[in-house]
């Protein structure tokens, strides 16, 4: 848990002029996503703790990339895309509130489009993408790990509960990132 | 290889009539999208290219594929499908050339286009818009979550049904009317700093981030009609090259950046502000103030000295009797000689000659005053009769009495 709490501290992001003018502000959207994720399952995590593993969030890669502030938006886009893919495969437990799962998908879809559009306007963002390719690859491996874990556990409700906890952390992380970008 | 990216692909389609060489390119095409407005019973050829926008990577074009369009359908499809936001209700409107038709409206959750190549079974009917005769449909009740939706409508005369209209994309974050922005003008130095707040930035709806706005700022001198226009993308700008000490007025309006719609907001309120005086003037003012202050201090000091001299002239000077002067001549006098007998006082002599004197006087007189030691030999001190009561603190310097020899 300590590595997670250190992450936002490690990110000393300043608002770069190029990105500020993009208005890629997802702060509020991500917070609502987080609360939706909170509500969609009322199952207890306790019986599932034995199934828990460390997914190895690429902390170092993220820290390194924050030195180049422009990459942060590209990273948020990558993370939202991966979370969207995870939830879109129709493997979430039946006990979860399916309306809320759909709501999350709708929201993520809109946020993706928002990010793609506002990134697409910045002439330099191709540079950002290329520079952040290493980080994005690290993120892809991370999400692939989550996907394989779920597959291995046959998408059991317990496995999904563990993954839900992990994704909630991701939303908190992105929310803080977005707030730092905005301010 | 592209397994984790397969949802990120968009496609570019190039299509042309076999008989002509005029090519039409459609960007951001997704699988199962429709190409409309083709001529019936014509051969069309097309090729497709895959794109990965996030990496700005484009693939090669597919082989060319040719197909014939069918004969014109008996019933045209509805046209000019538009969404209007009326009083917080979302209304779909369309045109149709014939009267007495029935219409059906359906909607699709936008995210299905990202994840499914075949989403044909995901369309749902808008409740209350099945078999309607009016050419509009209020679909607010079915759209409860903010997001991206697609809407389509078809016409029917009972026996024949038209094809579906074009799919109208609807993003709930977009409002048809842009509210005016608000501006704050702060004079700073030889320019103005303008802060533009995007319209209606409330907690929930941040419209400007979806369809970015550009702003037009107009300013003019208060008494003139000449307007200056500025078009800016950022919300913070500086306007310089202005006359000092003149009042300028500002107003701003917001535009949608893609000028397809030509939509703009009303102008914000006019804000007028006066320029600060130029730097030169300011420094002069500061210099004058300092000089005045110094003069005041000087005047104060002089008047104090004068007052002292006046007192010296007009009030009696007290000289100790010769017997006493003999006795005390050798001792440095650190105490004050006072008239009254019982008295406790303490005088603290400091180098700066400022003294706090505290005394209790039974006779109701405050006796001792410490005055400033000056360079003259004759140190005088005077008794002052004051009507105030016992303890008193006065601030005056102590004069060391050195008895003249």
Short mmCIF file of C-alpha atoms in Angstrom, two decimals, chain B:
data_model
loop_
_atom_site.label_atom_id
_atom_site.label_comp_id
_atom_site.label_asym_id
_atom_site.label_seq_id
_atom_site.Cartn_x
_atom_site.Cartn_y
_atom_site.Cartn_z
CA UNK B 1 -0.18 -8.26 -32.06
CA UNK B 2 -2.92 -5.75 -31.92
CA UNK B 3 -5.12 -7.66 -29.51
CA UNK B 4 -5.10 -4.98 -26.86
CA UNK B 5 -5.48 -2.21 -29.39
CA UNK B 6 -8.26 -3.65 -31.48
CA UNK B 7 -10.76 -1.25 -30.04
CA UNK B 8 -8.65 1.70 -30.94
CA UNK B 9 -8.74 1.30 -34.69
CA UNK B 10 -10.65 3.65 -36.91
CA UNK B 11 -10.86 3.29 -40.63
CA UNK B 12 -10.50 5.53 -43.59
CA UNK B 13 -12.63 4.75 -46.61
CA UNK B 14 -12.06 5.92 -50.15
CA UNK B 15 -15.02 5.42 -52.46
CA UNK B 16 -15.67 6.35 -56.07
CA UNK B 17 -18.04 5.60 -58.89
CA UNK B 18 -16.58 3.09 -61.28
CA UNK B 19 -17.34 5.34 -64.18
CA UNK B 20 -15.64 8.40 -62.80
CA UNK B 21 -12.35 9.19 -61.17
CA UNK B 22 -13.72 11.48 -58.46
CA UNK B 23 -12.82 9.93 -55.16
CA UNK B 24 -14.51 10.62 -51.87
CA UNK B 25 -12.75 9.99 -48.60
CA UNK B 26 -14.56 9.25 -45.38
CA UNK B 27 -12.60 9.42 -42.18
CA UNK B 28 -13.30 7.89 -38.79
CA UNK B 29 -15.38 5.12 -40.21
CA UNK B 30 -16.15 2.14 -38.02
CA UNK B 31 -17.13 -1.34 -38.96
CA UNK B 32 -20.81 -1.53 -39.94
CA UNK B 33 -21.05 2.19 -40.58
CA UNK B 34 -23.21 3.40 -43.41
CA UNK B 35 -22.18 5.43 -46.41
CA UNK B 36 -25.13 7.51 -47.46
CA UNK B 37 -26.23 9.61 -50.42
CA UNK B 38 -25.11 7.23 -53.12
CA UNK B 39 -26.72 7.08 -56.50
CA UNK B 40 -28.99 4.09 -57.01
CA UNK B 41 -28.13 1.40 -59.55
CA UNK B 42 -24.52 2.43 -59.86
CA UNK B 43 -21.30 0.54 -59.42
CA UNK B 44 -19.14 1.86 -56.66
CA UNK B 45 -15.60 0.81 -55.80
CA UNK B 46 -13.92 1.29 -52.48
CA UNK B 47 -10.83 0.60 -50.43
CA UNK B 48 -10.22 0.83 -46.68
CA UNK B 49 -7.24 1.80 -44.56
CA UNK B 50 -6.83 1.07 -40.86
CA UNK B 51 -5.64 3.84 -38.55
CA UNK B 52 -4.47 3.94 -34.99
CA UNK B 53 -5.14 7.53 -33.91
CA UNK B 54 -3.34 7.31 -30.60
CA UNK B 55 -0.10 6.56 -32.37
CA UNK B 56 -0.96 8.40 -35.58
CA UNK B 57 -0.15 5.23 -37.43
CA UNK B 58 -1.81 4.35 -40.70
CA UNK B 59 -1.87 0.97 -42.37
CA UNK B 60 -1.90 0.19 -46.09
CA UNK B 61 -5.06 0.29 -48.11
CA UNK B 62 -7.04 -2.88 -48.60
CA UNK B 63 -7.60 -4.30 -52.11
CA UNK B 64 -10.30 -2.51 -54.07
CA UNK B 65 -13.82 -3.87 -53.70
CA UNK B 66 -16.65 -3.02 -56.07
CA UNK B 67 -20.42 -3.35 -55.55
CA UNK B 68 -23.64 -2.21 -57.17
CA UNK B 69 -26.22 -0.09 -55.43
CA UNK B 70 -29.80 -1.31 -55.67
CA UNK B 71 -32.77 0.38 -57.29
CA UNK B 72 -34.21 3.30 -55.47
CA UNK B 73 -36.44 2.36 -52.65
CA UNK B 74 -40.06 3.33 -52.90
CA UNK B 75 -39.94 5.20 -49.65
CA UNK B 76 -37.12 7.63 -48.99
CA UNK B 77 -35.49 7.67 -45.65
CA UNK B 78 -36.04 10.59 -43.26
CA UNK B 79 -33.60 13.44 -43.76
CA UNK B 80 -32.04 16.32 -41.81
CA UNK B 81 -32.08 14.38 -38.60
CA UNK B 82 -31.08 16.80 -35.86
CA UNK B 83 -31.09 16.95 -32.08
CA UNK B 84 -32.46 19.98 -30.32
CA UNK B 85 -32.09 20.62 -26.62
CA UNK B 86 -35.28 22.37 -25.55
CA UNK B 87 -35.70 23.24 -21.89
CA UNK B 88 -33.53 20.36 -20.73
CA UNK B 89 -35.42 17.96 -22.99
CA UNK B 90 -33.71 16.23 -25.86
CA UNK B 91 -35.78 16.23 -29.01
CA UNK B 92 -34.96 14.50 -32.29
CA UNK B 93 -36.35 16.24 -35.38
CA UNK B 94 -36.38 15.25 -39.02
CA UNK B 95 -37.89 16.02 -42.40
CA UNK B 96 -40.00 13.84 -44.61
CA UNK B 97 -41.43 14.64 -48.04
CA UNK B 98 -44.69 12.75 -47.61
CA UNK B 99 -47.55 13.24 -45.21
CA UNK B 100 -49.46 10.72 -43.14
CA UNK B 101 -46.50 8.52 -42.38
CA UNK B 102 -45.62 6.61 -39.24
CA UNK B 103 -42.20 6.91 -37.76
CA UNK B 104 -40.12 4.86 -35.39
CA UNK B 105 -37.10 6.14 -33.51
CA UNK B 106 -34.37 3.96 -32.05
CA UNK B 107 -31.25 4.63 -30.06
CA UNK B 108 -27.94 2.88 -29.49
CA UNK B 109 -25.48 3.16 -26.61
CA UNK B 110 -22.37 4.59 -28.25
CA UNK B 111 -19.85 2.28 -26.63
CA UNK B 112 -21.15 -0.72 -28.55
CA UNK B 113 -19.51 0.68 -31.64
CA UNK B 114 -16.18 0.39 -29.93
CA UNK B 115 -16.52 -3.19 -28.81
CA UNK B 116 -18.73 -4.93 -31.32
CA UNK B 117 -18.43 -5.32 -35.03
CA UNK B 118 -22.09 -6.30 -35.15
CA UNK B 119 -24.24 -4.19 -32.90
CA UNK B 120 -27.41 -4.49 -34.98
CA UNK B 121 -29.25 -6.19 -32.14
CA UNK B 122 -28.36 -3.46 -29.64
CA UNK B 123 -30.69 -0.82 -31.03
CA UNK B 124 -33.61 -0.06 -28.77
CA UNK B 125 -36.87 1.70 -29.47
CA UNK B 126 -37.43 5.05 -27.80
CA UNK B 127 -40.46 4.63 -25.60
CA UNK B 128 -43.22 6.82 -26.91
CA UNK B 129 -41.72 7.12 -30.39
CA UNK B 130 -42.99 3.96 -32.04
CA UNK B 131 -45.57 4.47 -34.77
CA UNK B 132 -45.78 8.22 -34.24
CA UNK B 133 -47.05 10.60 -36.86
CA UNK B 134 -45.21 13.73 -35.72
CA UNK B 135 -41.77 14.47 -37.09
CA UNK B 136 -40.15 14.90 -33.72
CA UNK B 137 -39.47 12.71 -30.74
CA UNK B 138 -38.62 13.60 -27.16
CA UNK B 139 -36.12 10.97 -26.05
CA UNK B 140 -35.02 12.52 -22.72
CA UNK B 141 -36.56 9.76 -20.66
CA UNK B 142 -34.51 7.03 -22.29
CA UNK B 143 -31.21 8.83 -21.99
CA UNK B 144 -30.48 8.83 -18.28
CA UNK B 145 -26.71 8.54 -18.18
CA UNK B 146 -24.40 11.13 -19.64
CA UNK B 147 -22.64 9.64 -22.60
CA UNK B 148 -22.58 9.20 -26.34
CA UNK B 149 -25.64 7.84 -28.13
CA UNK B 150 -26.72 7.25 -31.72
CA UNK B 151 -30.26 7.84 -32.95
CA UNK B 152 -32.02 6.75 -36.13
CA UNK B 153 -35.53 7.01 -37.53
CA UNK B 154 -37.44 5.22 -40.25
CA UNK B 155 -40.71 5.95 -42.02
CA UNK B 156 -43.53 3.57 -42.82
CA UNK B 157 -46.88 3.87 -44.60
CA UNK B 158 -48.25 0.62 -43.24
CA UNK B 159 -47.09 -1.73 -45.93
CA UNK B 160 -43.67 -0.44 -46.89
CA UNK B 161 -40.93 0.67 -44.52
CA UNK B 162 -38.10 2.94 -45.53
CA UNK B 163 -34.49 2.32 -44.74
CA UNK B 164 -33.12 3.76 -41.57
CA UNK B 165 -32.01 7.35 -41.66
CA UNK B 166 -28.41 8.34 -41.02
CA UNK B 167 -27.35 7.62 -37.49
CA UNK B 168 -27.25 10.86 -35.60
CA UNK B 169 -24.51 10.95 -33.00
CA UNK B 170 -25.52 12.63 -29.81
CA UNK B 171 -23.15 13.58 -27.02
CA UNK B 172 -25.04 14.61 -23.89
CA UNK B 173 -22.33 17.03 -22.94
CA UNK B 174 -23.12 19.21 -25.90
CA UNK B 175 -25.71 21.86 -25.64
CA UNK B 176 -27.00 23.62 -28.71
CA UNK B 177 -26.72 27.00 -27.11
CA UNK B 178 -23.42 28.13 -25.77
CA UNK B 179 -23.74 30.33 -22.73
CA UNK B 180 -21.69 33.51 -22.68
CA UNK B 181 -18.37 33.38 -20.88
CA UNK B 182 -17.49 35.73 -18.04
CA UNK B 183 -14.40 37.88 -17.95
CA UNK B 184 -12.31 39.51 -15.31
CA UNK B 185 -10.03 42.39 -16.17
CA UNK B 186 -7.09 43.29 -13.96
CA UNK B 187 -4.81 46.19 -14.82
CA UNK B 188 -1.19 45.33 -14.27
CA UNK B 189 1.64 47.60 -15.14
CA UNK B 190 1.35 48.71 -18.73
CA UNK B 191 -1.18 46.09 -19.77
CA UNK B 192 -4.40 44.38 -18.80
CA UNK B 193 -4.63 40.76 -17.72
CA UNK B 194 -7.83 39.19 -18.96
CA UNK B 195 -9.22 36.07 -17.34
CA UNK B 196 -11.96 34.28 -19.26
CA UNK B 197 -14.16 31.77 -17.50
CA UNK B 198 -15.71 29.22 -19.80
CA UNK B 199 -19.50 29.35 -19.94
CA UNK B 200 -21.50 27.44 -17.40
CA UNK B 201 -18.66 25.72 -15.72
CA UNK B 202 -20.70 23.98 -13.14
CA UNK B 203 -19.82 20.88 -11.19
CA UNK B 204 -21.35 18.45 -13.63
CA UNK B 205 -21.25 19.90 -17.07
CA UNK B 206 -17.90 21.01 -18.37
CA UNK B 207 -18.89 21.61 -21.91
CA UNK B 208 -15.81 23.31 -23.16
CA UNK B 209 -13.63 20.28 -22.69
CA UNK B 210 -15.59 18.19 -25.12
CA UNK B 211 -15.97 20.58 -27.95
CA UNK B 212 -13.26 23.08 -27.30
CA UNK B 213 -14.13 26.70 -27.45
CA UNK B 214 -12.28 29.64 -28.79
CA UNK B 215 -13.00 33.09 -27.50
CA UNK B 216 -13.37 36.40 -29.19
CA UNK B 217 -12.45 39.37 -27.03
CA UNK B 218 -13.44 42.85 -28.14
CA UNK B 219 -12.09 45.95 -26.44
CA UNK B 220 -12.28 49.66 -26.99
CA UNK B 221 -11.39 52.94 -25.36
CA UNK B 222 -14.27 54.12 -23.24
CA UNK B 223 -15.01 57.18 -25.31
CA UNK B 224 -14.29 55.87 -28.75
CA UNK B 225 -16.08 53.60 -31.14
CA UNK B 226 -13.05 51.85 -32.50
CA UNK B 227 -13.19 48.19 -31.53
CA UNK B 228 -10.24 45.84 -31.41
CA UNK B 229 -10.82 42.14 -31.84
CA UNK B 230 -8.80 39.26 -30.54
CA UNK B 231 -9.42 35.56 -31.11
CA UNK B 232 -7.82 33.37 -28.52
CA UNK B 233 -7.85 29.78 -27.48
CA UNK B 234 -6.47 30.23 -24.00
CA UNK B 235 -8.40 31.66 -21.09
CA UNK B 236 -5.70 34.00 -19.89
CA UNK B 237 -4.33 36.76 -22.02
CA UNK B 238 -2.55 40.06 -21.81
CA UNK B 239 -3.50 43.13 -23.74
CA UNK B 240 -0.74 45.70 -23.92
CA UNK B 241 0.27 48.75 -25.96
CA UNK B 242 -2.40 50.78 -24.30
CA UNK B 243 -2.55 54.35 -23.14
CA UNK B 244 -1.94 54.80 -19.44
CA UNK B 245 -4.66 56.29 -17.26
CA UNK B 246 -7.32 55.55 -19.88
CA UNK B 247 -10.41 53.48 -19.30
CA UNK B 248 -10.87 50.51 -21.59
CA UNK B 249 -13.92 48.27 -21.87
CA UNK B 250 -13.95 44.56 -22.66
CA UNK B 251 -16.46 41.91 -23.67
CA UNK B 252 -16.05 38.34 -24.85
CA UNK B 253 -17.99 35.57 -26.53
CA UNK B 254 -17.34 31.88 -27.04
CA UNK B 255 -17.21 29.94 -30.32
CA UNK B 256 -17.21 26.27 -31.03
CA UNK B 257 -13.79 25.58 -32.44
CA UNK B 258 -14.95 23.56 -35.43
CA UNK B 259 -16.64 26.19 -37.47
CA UNK B 260 -19.05 23.81 -39.06
CA UNK B 261 -21.84 24.91 -36.82
CA UNK B 262 -20.90 28.59 -36.64
CA UNK B 263 -22.40 28.63 -33.20
CA UNK B 264 -21.40 31.32 -30.82
CA UNK B 265 -22.62 32.53 -27.50
CA UNK B 266 -23.98 35.91 -26.63
CA UNK B 267 -21.47 38.45 -25.46
CA UNK B 268 -20.48 38.50 -21.84
CA UNK B 269 -21.14 41.55 -19.70
CA UNK B 270 -18.99 44.55 -20.55
CA UNK B 271 -16.20 45.10 -18.03
CA UNK B 272 -14.41 48.43 -17.94
CA UNK B 273 -11.16 49.11 -16.19
CA UNK B 274 -8.75 51.96 -15.94
CA UNK B 275 -5.12 51.58 -16.84
CA UNK B 276 -2.63 52.09 -14.06
CA UNK B 277 -0.37 55.12 -14.46
CA UNK B 278 2.79 54.54 -16.37
CA UNK B 279 5.92 53.34 -14.68
CA UNK B 280 7.58 56.74 -14.89
CA UNK B 281 4.64 58.45 -13.24
CA UNK B 282 4.57 55.88 -10.48
CA UNK B 283 8.22 56.34 -9.66
CA UNK B 284 7.76 60.10 -9.54
CA UNK B 285 4.88 59.69 -7.14
CA UNK B 286 6.98 57.49 -4.91
CA UNK B 287 9.86 59.97 -4.91
CA UNK B 288 7.52 62.84 -4.03
CA UNK B 289 6.01 60.83 -1.18
CA UNK B 290 9.39 60.04 0.28
CA UNK B 291 10.46 63.66 0.06
CA UNK B 292 7.25 64.77 1.80
CA UNK B 293 7.76 62.22 4.52
CA UNK B 294 11.30 63.40 5.10
CA UNK B 295 10.17 66.97 5.24
CA UNK B 296 7.50 66.07 7.76
CA UNK B 297 10.06 64.38 9.95
CA UNK B 298 12.32 67.40 9.67
CA UNK B 299 9.53 69.80 10.54
CA UNK B 300 8.57 67.70 13.51
CA UNK B 301 12.11 67.61 14.78
CA UNK B 302 12.61 71.34 14.36
CA UNK B 303 9.39 72.15 16.13
CA UNK B 304 10.40 69.98 19.03
CA UNK B 305 13.70 71.77 19.36
CA UNK B 306 11.98 75.11 19.11
CA UNK B 307 9.49 74.15 21.76
CA UNK B 308 12.26 73.18 24.09
CA UNK B 309 13.99 76.52 23.60
CA UNK B 310 10.73 78.31 24.23
CA UNK B 311 10.21 76.44 27.44
CA UNK B 312 13.73 77.19 28.48
CA UNK B 313 13.19 80.88 27.98
CA UNK B 314 9.83 81.22 29.65
CA UNK B 315 9.86 78.79 32.51
CA UNK B 316 11.94 79.38 35.72
CA UNK B 317 15.20 77.55 36.00
CA UNK B 318 16.01 75.94 39.25
CA UNK B 319 19.44 76.18 40.74
CA UNK B 320 20.50 74.22 43.77
CA UNK B 321 21.85 76.18 46.77
CA UNK B 322 25.61 76.58 46.88
CA UNK B 323 25.95 74.31 49.91
CA UNK B 324 24.47 71.44 48.10
CA UNK B 325 26.48 72.06 45.04
CA UNK B 326 29.62 71.73 47.07
CA UNK B 327 28.51 68.49 48.53
CA UNK B 328 27.60 66.89 45.33
CA UNK B 329 30.18 68.26 43.06
CA UNK B 330 32.37 65.23 43.24
CA UNK B 331 29.73 62.67 42.84
CA UNK B 332 28.22 61.83 39.62
CA UNK B 333 24.65 62.50 40.05
CA UNK B 334 22.51 59.73 39.13
CA UNK B 335 19.50 60.65 41.11
CA UNK B 336 17.28 63.50 40.53
CA UNK B 337 16.86 66.17 43.13
CA UNK B 338 13.28 66.69 43.70
CA UNK B 339 11.19 68.93 45.78
CA UNK B 340 8.94 66.49 47.50
CA UNK B 341 10.18 64.26 50.21
CA UNK B 342 8.63 60.94 49.88
CA UNK B 343 9.04 59.67 46.52
CA UNK B 344 10.04 56.65 44.75
CA UNK B 345 11.18 56.94 41.35
CA UNK B 346 13.29 55.10 39.03
CA UNK B 347 14.97 56.55 36.08
CA UNK B 348 16.72 54.44 33.70
CA UNK B 349 19.28 56.23 31.71
CA UNK B 350 20.02 54.90 28.35
CA UNK B 351 22.39 56.04 25.77
CA UNK B 352 19.66 57.13 23.54
CA UNK B 353 18.48 59.42 26.28
CA UNK B 354 15.03 58.11 26.35
CA UNK B 355 13.76 57.33 29.72
CA UNK B 356 10.76 55.82 31.30
CA UNK B 357 9.99 57.45 34.53
CA UNK B 358 7.74 56.03 37.09
CA UNK B 359 7.05 57.85 40.25
CA UNK B 360 4.75 57.94 43.10
CA UNK B 361 4.24 61.24 44.65
CA UNK B 362 2.37 61.75 47.82
CA UNK B 363 1.90 65.37 47.25
CA UNK B 364 0.08 64.69 44.09
CA UNK B 365 2.74 66.31 42.12
CA UNK B 366 4.64 64.63 39.50
CA UNK B 367 7.98 66.01 39.99
CA UNK B 368 10.68 64.69 37.98
CA UNK B 369 11.03 64.93 34.37
CA UNK B 370 13.89 63.39 32.57
CA UNK B 371 15.00 65.53 29.70
CA UNK B 372 17.41 64.95 26.98
CA UNK B 373 21.05 65.56 27.59
CA UNK B 374 22.40 68.02 25.18
CA UNK B 375 25.91 69.11 24.57
CA UNK B 376 25.63 72.19 26.63
CA UNK B 377 27.10 72.26 30.08
CA UNK B 378 24.12 73.61 31.78
CA UNK B 379 21.88 70.79 32.31
CA UNK B 380 18.60 71.92 33.50
CA UNK B 381 15.65 70.20 34.61
CA UNK B 382 12.44 71.63 35.61
CA UNK B 383 9.65 70.71 37.90
CA UNK B 384 6.38 70.52 36.43
CA UNK B 385 3.19 70.69 38.33
CA UNK B 386 0.75 68.31 36.97
CA UNK B 387 -2.66 67.56 38.09
CA UNK B 388 -2.52 63.89 37.42
CA UNK B 389 -2.47 61.38 40.22
CA UNK B 390 0.08 59.10 41.70
CA UNK B 391 1.91 56.96 39.28
CA UNK B 392 2.75 58.34 35.99
CA UNK B 393 4.90 57.21 33.21
CA UNK B 394 6.46 59.88 31.12
CA UNK B 395 8.77 59.53 28.29
CA UNK B 396 11.46 62.07 28.29
CA UNK B 397 15.15 61.91 28.49
CA UNK B 398 17.04 62.14 31.70
CA UNK B 399 19.41 64.96 31.97
CA UNK B 400 22.41 64.19 33.89
CA UNK B 401 23.10 66.96 36.20
CA UNK B 402 26.64 67.85 36.36
CA UNK B 403 26.95 70.69 38.65
CA UNK B 404 28.85 73.46 37.12
CA UNK B 405 32.01 74.02 38.95
#
